[in-house]
Amino acid sequence: MRKILLLLWAIVAMAVMACEENNTSYGSTFEEIDSEIIDSSPATVEISEECIAAAGMTEMMKERAEAYRRATHGANGEGRNGVYVYTSSVEAYKDAPEKLAARLVVLGFNDIYLSPGKERITGLDPWLRTFISTLKEYGIYTHAICIADNSLYVNEAKVEDNVKLIQTYNNSVMPNERFYGIAADLEPHTCKGSTKPSGLGYEWDSSTGYGIGGANDKLLGLTLDRLEKARNLMPTNLLPQLNEAISYNFQIKNDDKQLSFGTVPQFLTHCNWVVLMSYLDNKESIWEKSKPSLDAAETVKVKDKGGKDVIKPQTVSICVKTVMNDKDDISASIQAKGWSFLMEMVAHVMQQGKSYTSFRGFDIFTYEGIEVMWEKNK
């Protein structure tokens, strides 16, 4: 019975899409929304009572959510913030996608980087469609985490497979149930030891791999190549946005002439923005290590409506780590330091970042981790 319903749903979705293609008054295309609304409008700071009720919070959580939302957006709602949501959270809310969506809304997130599991995507899962459409009602956009497997370094064809997976899903559901873009997570610094894909002739080495043309430089060159391919495959009317998670160290090493690939401007050639993995547990260090990437992003220019060169806005998000189960040796989680520490860090980063046109906002890796901090009385 479920298969029949899904088939009927796909037929209805395709019919709606056919009408959309032939009716110019249907509404703005994704490309128009991208340029006119997504990165220029202020975030919603005030939240409806209905949404607050749906989030199912204690009084302490309500107070913290409002404080966090206001701190990460400023008095006028400026800035855009993202959060990574993985299958652990999807499973935790498997019977309540609306509740998870509401919790993300009250915390003030604007961009959701989602990894729901391939089966939910290929199966046009009702949970996934409900989750994305609920977020869309609140003006929040969902980006599919893919192009994130080290095997892509040795198998370029998998880039196309990844893009087609999301494109096929988007073609099969209603417009308000679509992913808005792709959140890539190619991490060349993890290509070492057991995580180095078979067939790759070199691996990342933080001690001996630097130098122009060295192993680390080659891996970053490959990363940029794969992102370029992904961007070229992404139809702007169906998947307009691409972002990539990068280490804060890439720009620093480029500034020190130890790399020729991996600068922020190079990533922004293919991506709308980068998520800077500033996985440190000290607010001063987070800003100090993030600043070179923002300085580099300030050199990226676009034409304004009058044809004048201006700094491309909102191209670097600073991301901190709240999850505790990652073994990446460049990472440090702030979860154990508690909510008060997070708020101090947010205030420091937002204060420093506001002078940069390229500063996009404050991202969190992951929702599971910040939820623990949010709920705990610390």
Tab-separated table of C-alpha atoms in Angstrom:
chain	number	residue	atom	x	y	z
A	1	MET	CA	0.000	0.000	0.000
A	2	ARG	CA	2.831	2.386	0.929
A	3	LYS	CA	4.544	1.791	-2.422
A	4	ILE	CA	1.298	2.630	-4.251
A	5	LEU	CA	0.944	5.865	-2.266
A	6	LEU	CA	4.523	6.831	-3.005
A	7	LEU	CA	3.981	6.138	-6.709
A	8	LEU	CA	0.866	8.292	-6.729
A	9	TRP	CA	2.749	10.993	-4.883
A	10	ALA	CA	5.541	10.959	-7.472
A	11	ILE	CA	2.996	11.289	-10.290
A	12	VAL	CA	1.346	14.267	-8.575
A	13	ALA	CA	4.759	15.865	-7.937
A	14	MET	CA	5.770	15.526	-11.576
A	15	ALA	CA	2.470	17.020	-12.678
A	16	VAL	CA	2.978	19.991	-10.385
A	17	MET	CA	6.513	20.456	-11.695
A	18	ALA	CA	5.244	20.377	-15.276
A	19	CYS	CA	2.781	23.132	-14.413
A	20	GLU	CA	5.573	25.061	-12.721
A	21	GLU	CA	7.770	24.903	-15.818
A	22	ASN	CA	4.962	26.112	-18.112
A	23	ASN	CA	3.539	28.821	-15.862
A	24	THR	CA	5.765	31.864	-15.408
A	25	SER	CA	3.417	33.280	-12.753
A	26	TYR	CA	3.872	30.271	-10.470
A	27	GLY	CA	6.453	32.104	-8.359
A	28	SER	CA	10.120	32.986	-8.034
A	29	THR	CA	12.615	30.462	-9.265
A	30	PHE	CA	15.223	29.140	-6.847
A	31	GLU	CA	17.809	31.336	-8.546
A	32	GLU	CA	15.741	34.483	-7.939
A	33	ILE	CA	15.169	33.523	-4.318
A	34	ASP	CA	18.904	32.956	-3.867
A	35	SER	CA	19.884	36.433	-5.031
A	36	GLU	CA	16.985	38.477	-3.738
A	37	ILE	CA	15.975	36.907	-0.442
A	38	ILE	CA	18.184	34.233	1.079
A	39	ASP	CA	21.399	36.156	1.698
A	40	SER	CA	20.045	39.670	2.008
A	41	SER	CA	17.012	39.579	4.276
A	42	PRO	CA	17.248	39.683	8.095
A	43	ALA	CA	16.552	36.558	10.105
A	44	THR	CA	13.344	36.166	12.073
A	45	VAL	CA	14.118	36.985	15.693
A	46	GLU	CA	10.542	36.922	16.979
A	47	ILE	CA	9.028	33.434	17.112
A	48	SER	CA	5.334	32.558	17.138
A	49	GLU	CA	3.691	31.012	20.187
A	50	GLU	CA	2.632	28.091	18.007
A	51	CYS	CA	6.243	27.328	17.145
A	52	ILE	CA	7.352	27.702	20.763
A	53	ALA	CA	4.670	25.242	21.855
A	54	ALA	CA	5.632	22.755	19.123
A	55	ALA	CA	9.264	22.787	20.305
A	56	GLY	CA	8.296	21.303	23.675
A	57	MET	CA	10.728	23.265	25.851
A	58	THR	CA	11.154	23.814	29.559
A	59	GLU	CA	11.148	27.419	30.798
A	60	MET	CA	14.937	27.314	31.058
A	61	MET	CA	15.186	26.154	27.445
A	62	LYS	CA	12.817	28.912	26.285
A	63	GLU	CA	14.974	31.549	27.946
A	64	ARG	CA	18.163	30.066	26.538
A	65	ALA	CA	16.731	29.730	23.038
A	66	GLU	CA	15.704	33.378	22.938
A	67	ALA	CA	19.079	34.496	24.269
A	68	TYR	CA	20.945	32.368	21.735
A	69	ARG	CA	18.714	33.459	18.862
A	70	ARG	CA	19.216	37.127	19.640
A	71	ALA	CA	22.947	36.772	20.299
A	72	THR	CA	23.607	35.026	16.998
A	73	HIS	CA	21.555	37.453	14.918
A	74	GLY	CA	22.089	40.834	16.487
A	75	ALA	CA	19.464	43.420	17.269
A	76	ASN	CA	18.260	43.701	13.675
A	77	GLY	CA	18.301	40.022	12.746
A	78	GLU	CA	21.487	40.235	10.700
A	79	GLY	CA	23.548	37.137	9.981
A	80	ARG	CA	22.701	33.604	8.965
A	81	ASN	CA	23.476	30.604	11.131
A	82	GLY	CA	23.608	26.927	10.235
A	83	VAL	CA	23.593	23.610	12.062
A	84	TYR	CA	24.502	20.056	11.073
A	85	VAL	CA	21.748	17.499	11.677
A	86	TYR	CA	22.629	13.820	11.340
A	87	THR	CA	20.762	10.521	11.442
A	88	SER	CA	21.116	10.284	15.233
A	89	SER	CA	18.833	13.308	15.615
A	90	VAL	CA	16.555	12.115	12.814
A	91	GLU	CA	16.061	8.831	14.656
A	92	ALA	CA	15.569	10.584	17.992
A	93	TYR	CA	12.659	12.505	16.426
A	94	LYS	CA	11.468	9.777	14.080
A	95	ASP	CA	7.882	10.270	15.238
A	96	ALA	CA	8.060	14.050	15.537
A	97	PRO	CA	9.685	15.826	12.561
A	98	GLU	CA	7.674	18.965	13.320
A	99	LYS	CA	9.071	19.109	16.856
A	100	LEU	CA	12.667	18.870	15.641
A	101	ALA	CA	11.969	21.561	13.052
A	102	ALA	CA	10.422	23.828	15.700
A	103	ARG	CA	13.437	23.390	17.975
A	104	LEU	CA	15.750	24.450	15.164
A	105	VAL	CA	13.553	27.479	14.510
A	106	VAL	CA	13.479	28.713	18.105
A	107	LEU	CA	17.270	28.506	18.272
A	108	GLY	CA	17.455	30.823	15.289
A	109	PHE	CA	19.057	28.577	12.692
A	110	ASN	CA	18.569	29.627	9.075
A	111	ASP	CA	20.379	26.870	7.178
A	112	ILE	CA	20.067	23.192	8.070
A	113	TYR	CA	22.796	20.866	6.802
A	114	LEU	CA	20.991	17.525	6.828
A	115	SER	CA	22.164	13.929	6.562
A	116	PRO	CA	18.963	11.871	6.918
A	117	GLY	CA	20.344	8.628	5.446
A	118	LYS	CA	20.292	7.630	1.792
A	119	GLU	CA	17.224	5.413	2.209
A	120	ARG	CA	15.060	8.333	3.300
A	121	ILE	CA	16.139	10.278	0.223
A	122	THR	CA	15.674	7.516	-2.344
A	123	GLY	CA	12.407	6.432	-0.705
A	124	LEU	CA	10.923	9.947	-0.737
A	125	ASP	CA	10.363	9.365	2.953
A	126	PRO	CA	7.330	11.150	4.474
A	127	TRP	CA	9.407	12.144	7.527
A	128	LEU	CA	11.942	13.901	5.319
A	129	ARG	CA	9.305	15.700	3.257
A	130	THR	CA	7.472	16.842	6.387
A	131	PHE	CA	10.671	18.021	8.053
A	132	ILE	CA	11.863	20.075	5.076
A	133	SER	CA	8.442	21.585	4.351
A	134	THR	CA	7.914	22.512	8.016
A	135	LEU	CA	11.246	24.327	8.062
A	136	LYS	CA	10.357	26.034	4.799
A	137	GLU	CA	7.186	27.427	6.390
A	138	TYR	CA	9.461	29.280	8.810
A	139	GLY	CA	11.781	30.516	6.060
A	140	ILE	CA	14.519	27.993	6.836
A	141	TYR	CA	16.315	26.154	4.040
A	142	THR	CA	17.653	22.616	4.104
A	143	HIS	CA	20.880	21.569	2.409
A	144	ALA	CA	21.730	17.913	1.784
A	145	ILE	CA	25.027	16.729	3.234
A	146	CYS	CA	26.740	14.818	0.446
A	147	ILE	CA	29.932	14.937	-1.605
A	148	ALA	CA	31.434	13.933	1.721
A	149	ASP	CA	33.123	10.573	1.122
A	150	ASN	CA	36.875	10.177	0.721
A	151	SER	CA	36.261	7.680	-2.084
A	152	LEU	CA	35.460	10.670	-4.304
A	153	TYR	CA	39.171	11.419	-4.380
A	154	VAL	CA	39.769	8.299	-6.457
A	155	ASN	CA	36.388	8.006	-8.179
A	156	GLU	CA	35.316	11.232	-9.838
A	157	ALA	CA	32.102	9.642	-11.162
A	158	LYS	CA	30.746	9.500	-7.618
A	159	VAL	CA	30.416	13.290	-7.643
A	160	GLU	CA	27.789	12.981	-10.347
A	161	ASP	CA	26.102	10.148	-8.430
A	162	ASN	CA	25.855	12.392	-5.362
A	163	VAL	CA	24.373	15.305	-7.271
A	164	LYS	CA	21.926	13.057	-9.140
A	165	LEU	CA	20.734	11.554	-5.849
A	166	ILE	CA	19.591	14.955	-4.591
A	167	GLN	CA	18.409	16.150	-7.986
A	168	THR	CA	16.240	13.051	-8.435
A	169	TYR	CA	14.710	13.561	-5.007
A	170	ASN	CA	13.977	17.221	-5.760
A	171	ASN	CA	12.406	16.264	-9.083
A	172	SER	CA	10.086	13.823	-7.308
A	173	VAL	CA	8.626	15.948	-4.519
A	174	MET	CA	6.687	19.172	-4.130
A	175	PRO	CA	8.655	22.456	-4.335
A	176	ASN	CA	8.364	23.143	-0.599
A	177	GLU	CA	9.835	19.688	0.165
A	178	ARG	CA	13.047	20.143	-1.803
A	179	PHE	CA	16.594	20.508	-0.618
A	180	TYR	CA	17.767	24.004	-1.396
A	181	GLY	CA	21.344	23.003	-2.028
A	182	ILE	CA	24.248	20.742	-1.157
A	183	ALA	CA	26.438	20.955	1.939
A	184	ALA	CA	29.685	19.340	0.808
A	185	ASP	CA	32.041	17.916	3.399
A	186	LEU	CA	35.154	16.766	1.580
A	187	GLU	CA	37.876	16.785	4.215
A	188	PRO	CA	41.296	16.142	2.658
A	189	HIS	CA	42.998	16.232	6.057
A	190	THR	CA	41.192	12.975	6.924
A	191	CYS	CA	42.746	11.118	3.953
A	192	LYS	CA	45.292	9.218	5.979
A	193	GLY	CA	45.756	5.796	7.506
A	194	SER	CA	42.614	3.684	7.443
A	195	THR	CA	40.520	6.526	5.993
A	196	LYS	CA	42.718	6.953	2.910
A	197	PRO	CA	40.844	5.497	-0.058
A	198	SER	CA	42.442	2.549	-1.823
A	199	GLY	CA	44.211	3.679	-4.964
A	200	LEU	CA	45.185	7.137	-3.723
A	201	GLY	CA	48.956	7.453	-4.132
A	202	TYR	CA	49.529	9.859	-1.252
A	203	GLU	CA	47.945	10.855	2.023
A	204	TRP	CA	47.613	13.865	4.281
A	205	ASP	CA	50.558	14.377	6.623
A	206	SER	CA	50.506	17.323	9.016
A	207	SER	CA	54.249	16.952	9.637
A	208	THR	CA	55.807	16.308	6.221
A	209	GLY	CA	52.980	16.787	3.716
A	210	TYR	CA	53.140	20.559	3.355
A	211	GLY	CA	54.992	22.424	0.628
A	212	ILE	CA	53.914	23.494	-2.847
A	213	GLY	CA	53.138	20.337	-4.788
A	214	GLY	CA	53.262	18.180	-1.660
A	215	ALA	CA	50.703	15.557	-0.662
A	216	ASN	CA	48.523	18.022	1.253
A	217	ASP	CA	48.589	20.498	-1.626
A	218	LYS	CA	47.599	17.777	-4.109
A	219	LEU	CA	44.671	16.698	-1.927
A	220	LEU	CA	43.392	20.257	-1.690
A	221	GLY	CA	43.717	20.602	-5.454
A	222	LEU	CA	41.628	17.450	-5.858
A	223	THR	CA	39.066	18.815	-3.403
A	224	LEU	CA	38.641	21.971	-5.480
A	225	ASP	CA	38.383	19.881	-8.647
A	226	ARG	CA	35.552	17.783	-7.182
A	227	LEU	CA	33.690	20.885	-6.014
A	228	GLU	CA	34.011	22.454	-9.451
A	229	LYS	CA	32.537	19.331	-11.001
A	230	ALA	CA	29.671	19.336	-8.500
A	231	ARG	CA	28.892	22.988	-9.156
A	232	ASN	CA	28.831	22.417	-12.913
A	233	LEU	CA	26.397	19.529	-12.452
A	234	MET	CA	24.003	21.404	-10.148
A	235	PRO	CA	21.073	23.003	-12.025
A	236	THR	CA	20.563	26.531	-10.678
A	237	ASN	CA	16.769	26.227	-10.849
A	238	LEU	CA	16.768	23.064	-8.720
A	239	LEU	CA	19.958	23.144	-6.613
A	240	PRO	CA	21.201	26.728	-6.517
A	241	GLN	CA	23.511	26.637	-3.493
A	242	LEU	CA	26.725	24.789	-2.701
A	243	ASN	CA	28.749	25.177	0.472
A	244	GLU	CA	31.804	23.318	1.724
A	245	ALA	CA	33.227	22.695	5.194
A	246	ILE	CA	36.923	23.599	5.382
A	247	SER	CA	39.631	23.723	8.034
A	248	TYR	CA	40.718	27.126	9.326
A	249	ASN	CA	44.280	25.902	8.746
A	250	PHE	CA	44.036	25.822	4.942
A	251	GLN	CA	44.173	29.604	4.584
A	252	ILE	CA	46.831	29.963	7.279
A	253	LYS	CA	49.129	27.499	5.498
A	254	ASN	CA	48.515	29.279	2.189
A	255	ASP	CA	49.432	32.597	3.779
A	256	ASP	CA	52.647	30.955	4.986
A	257	LYS	CA	53.383	29.787	1.390
A	258	GLN	CA	53.175	26.138	2.429
A	259	LEU	CA	50.233	25.472	0.075
A	260	SER	CA	49.102	26.701	-3.329
A	261	PHE	CA	45.583	25.244	-3.104
A	262	GLY	CA	42.895	25.649	-0.476
A	263	THR	CA	42.506	29.401	-0.132
A	264	VAL	CA	39.089	30.739	0.771
A	265	PRO	CA	38.819	32.661	-2.540
A	266	GLN	CA	39.534	29.418	-4.432
A	267	PHE	CA	36.727	27.638	-2.589
A	268	LEU	CA	34.390	30.576	-3.205
A	269	THR	CA	34.973	30.220	-6.939
A	270	HIS	CA	32.717	27.157	-6.753
A	271	CYS	CA	30.819	27.618	-3.480
A	272	ASN	CA	28.315	30.190	-2.251
A	273	TRP	CA	29.998	30.103	1.143
A	274	VAL	CA	32.384	28.044	3.248
A	275	VAL	CA	31.809	26.659	6.726
A	276	LEU	CA	35.024	27.199	8.652
A	277	MET	CA	35.692	24.296	10.992
A	278	SER	CA	37.093	26.316	13.889
A	279	TYR	CA	36.984	23.350	16.202
A	280	LEU	CA	38.741	24.859	19.205
A	281	ASP	CA	37.608	25.268	22.802
A	282	ASN	CA	38.862	28.789	23.496
A	283	LYS	CA	37.010	31.871	22.262
A	284	GLU	CA	40.175	33.882	21.607
A	285	SER	CA	41.745	31.011	19.660
A	286	ILE	CA	38.600	30.491	17.615
A	287	TRP	CA	38.663	34.090	16.445
A	288	GLU	CA	42.446	34.208	15.976
A	289	LYS	CA	42.432	31.086	13.775
A	290	SER	CA	39.310	32.175	11.847
A	291	LYS	CA	40.432	35.711	11.068
A	292	PRO	CA	42.860	34.847	8.200
A	293	SER	CA	40.018	33.166	6.301
A	294	LEU	CA	37.777	36.201	6.736
A	295	ASP	CA	40.611	38.499	5.653
A	296	ALA	CA	41.028	36.401	2.508
A	297	ALA	CA	37.278	36.389	1.843
A	298	GLU	CA	37.258	40.202	1.921
A	299	THR	CA	39.270	40.121	-1.331
A	300	VAL	CA	36.478	38.311	-3.194
A	301	LYS	CA	34.491	40.845	-5.181
A	302	VAL	CA	31.190	40.877	-7.050
A	303	LYS	CA	29.408	43.557	-9.034
A	304	ASP	CA	26.592	45.422	-7.339
A	305	LYS	CA	23.508	46.548	-9.255
A	306	GLY	CA	25.340	49.664	-10.367
A	307	GLY	CA	28.272	47.691	-11.731
A	308	LYS	CA	30.621	48.626	-8.906
A	309	ASP	CA	33.010	46.071	-7.381
A	310	VAL	CA	31.990	45.245	-3.816
A	311	ILE	CA	33.009	42.571	-1.312
A	312	LYS	CA	30.959	39.430	-1.763
A	313	PRO	CA	28.818	39.289	1.397
A	314	GLN	CA	28.243	36.458	3.866
A	315	THR	CA	30.744	33.960	2.515
A	316	VAL	CA	32.346	32.583	5.700
A	317	SER	CA	30.534	30.926	8.595
A	318	ILE	CA	32.508	30.171	11.737
A	319	CYS	CA	31.579	26.733	13.041
A	320	VAL	CA	32.241	25.284	16.484
A	321	LYS	CA	31.971	21.682	17.567
A	322	THR	CA	29.458	20.576	20.178
A	323	VAL	CA	29.380	16.835	19.510
A	324	MET	CA	31.563	14.542	21.616
A	325	ASN	CA	31.947	11.422	19.473
A	326	ASP	CA	34.312	12.602	16.744
A	327	LYS	CA	37.913	11.345	16.729
A	328	ASP	CA	39.329	13.923	14.332
A	329	ASP	CA	42.611	15.038	15.854
A	330	ILE	CA	42.158	18.694	14.813
A	331	SER	CA	38.886	18.908	16.696
A	332	ALA	CA	37.926	20.100	20.143
A	333	SER	CA	34.364	20.024	21.436
A	334	ILE	CA	32.972	22.741	23.678
A	335	GLN	CA	30.083	20.583	24.922
A	336	ALA	CA	31.588	19.841	28.332
A	337	LYS	CA	32.121	23.558	28.989
A	338	GLY	CA	28.389	24.166	29.089
A	339	TRP	CA	25.844	26.692	27.893
A	340	SER	CA	27.323	29.771	29.550
A	341	PHE	CA	30.637	29.186	27.800
A	342	LEU	CA	28.835	28.829	24.454
A	343	MET	CA	27.076	32.152	24.980
A	344	GLU	CA	30.367	33.872	25.848
A	345	MET	CA	31.919	32.432	22.694
A	346	VAL	CA	28.997	33.548	20.536
A	347	ALA	CA	29.194	37.095	21.913
A	348	HIS	CA	32.935	37.270	21.247
A	349	VAL	CA	32.776	35.911	17.697
A	350	MET	CA	29.765	37.998	16.706
A	351	GLN	CA	31.359	41.163	18.069
A	352	GLN	CA	34.576	40.539	16.147
A	353	GLY	CA	32.861	39.315	13.002
A	354	LYS	CA	30.441	42.183	12.526
A	355	SER	CA	33.116	44.396	10.958
A	356	TYR	CA	33.554	41.892	8.098
A	357	THR	CA	31.263	41.982	5.075
A	358	SER	CA	32.239	38.363	4.410
A	359	PHE	CA	31.162	37.139	7.855
A	360	ARG	CA	28.036	35.028	7.443
A	361	GLY	CA	27.263	33.803	10.933
A	362	PHE	CA	27.821	31.217	13.632
A	363	ASP	CA	27.384	27.531	12.766
A	364	ILE	CA	27.130	24.477	15.015
A	365	PHE	CA	28.434	20.938	14.523
A	366	THR	CA	26.094	19.257	15.551
A	367	TYR	CA	22.479	19.754	16.662
A	368	GLU	CA	22.723	16.625	18.809
A	369	GLY	CA	25.560	18.254	20.725
A	370	ILE	CA	23.992	21.669	21.227
A	371	GLU	CA	20.729	20.045	22.319
A	372	VAL	CA	22.590	18.358	25.182
A	373	MET	CA	24.024	21.740	26.213
A	374	TRP	CA	20.655	23.439	25.810
A	375	GLU	CA	18.837	20.949	28.037
A	376	LYS	CA	21.445	20.679	30.776
A	377	ASN	CA	21.379	22.953	33.810
A	378	LYS	CA	24.966	24.174	33.416
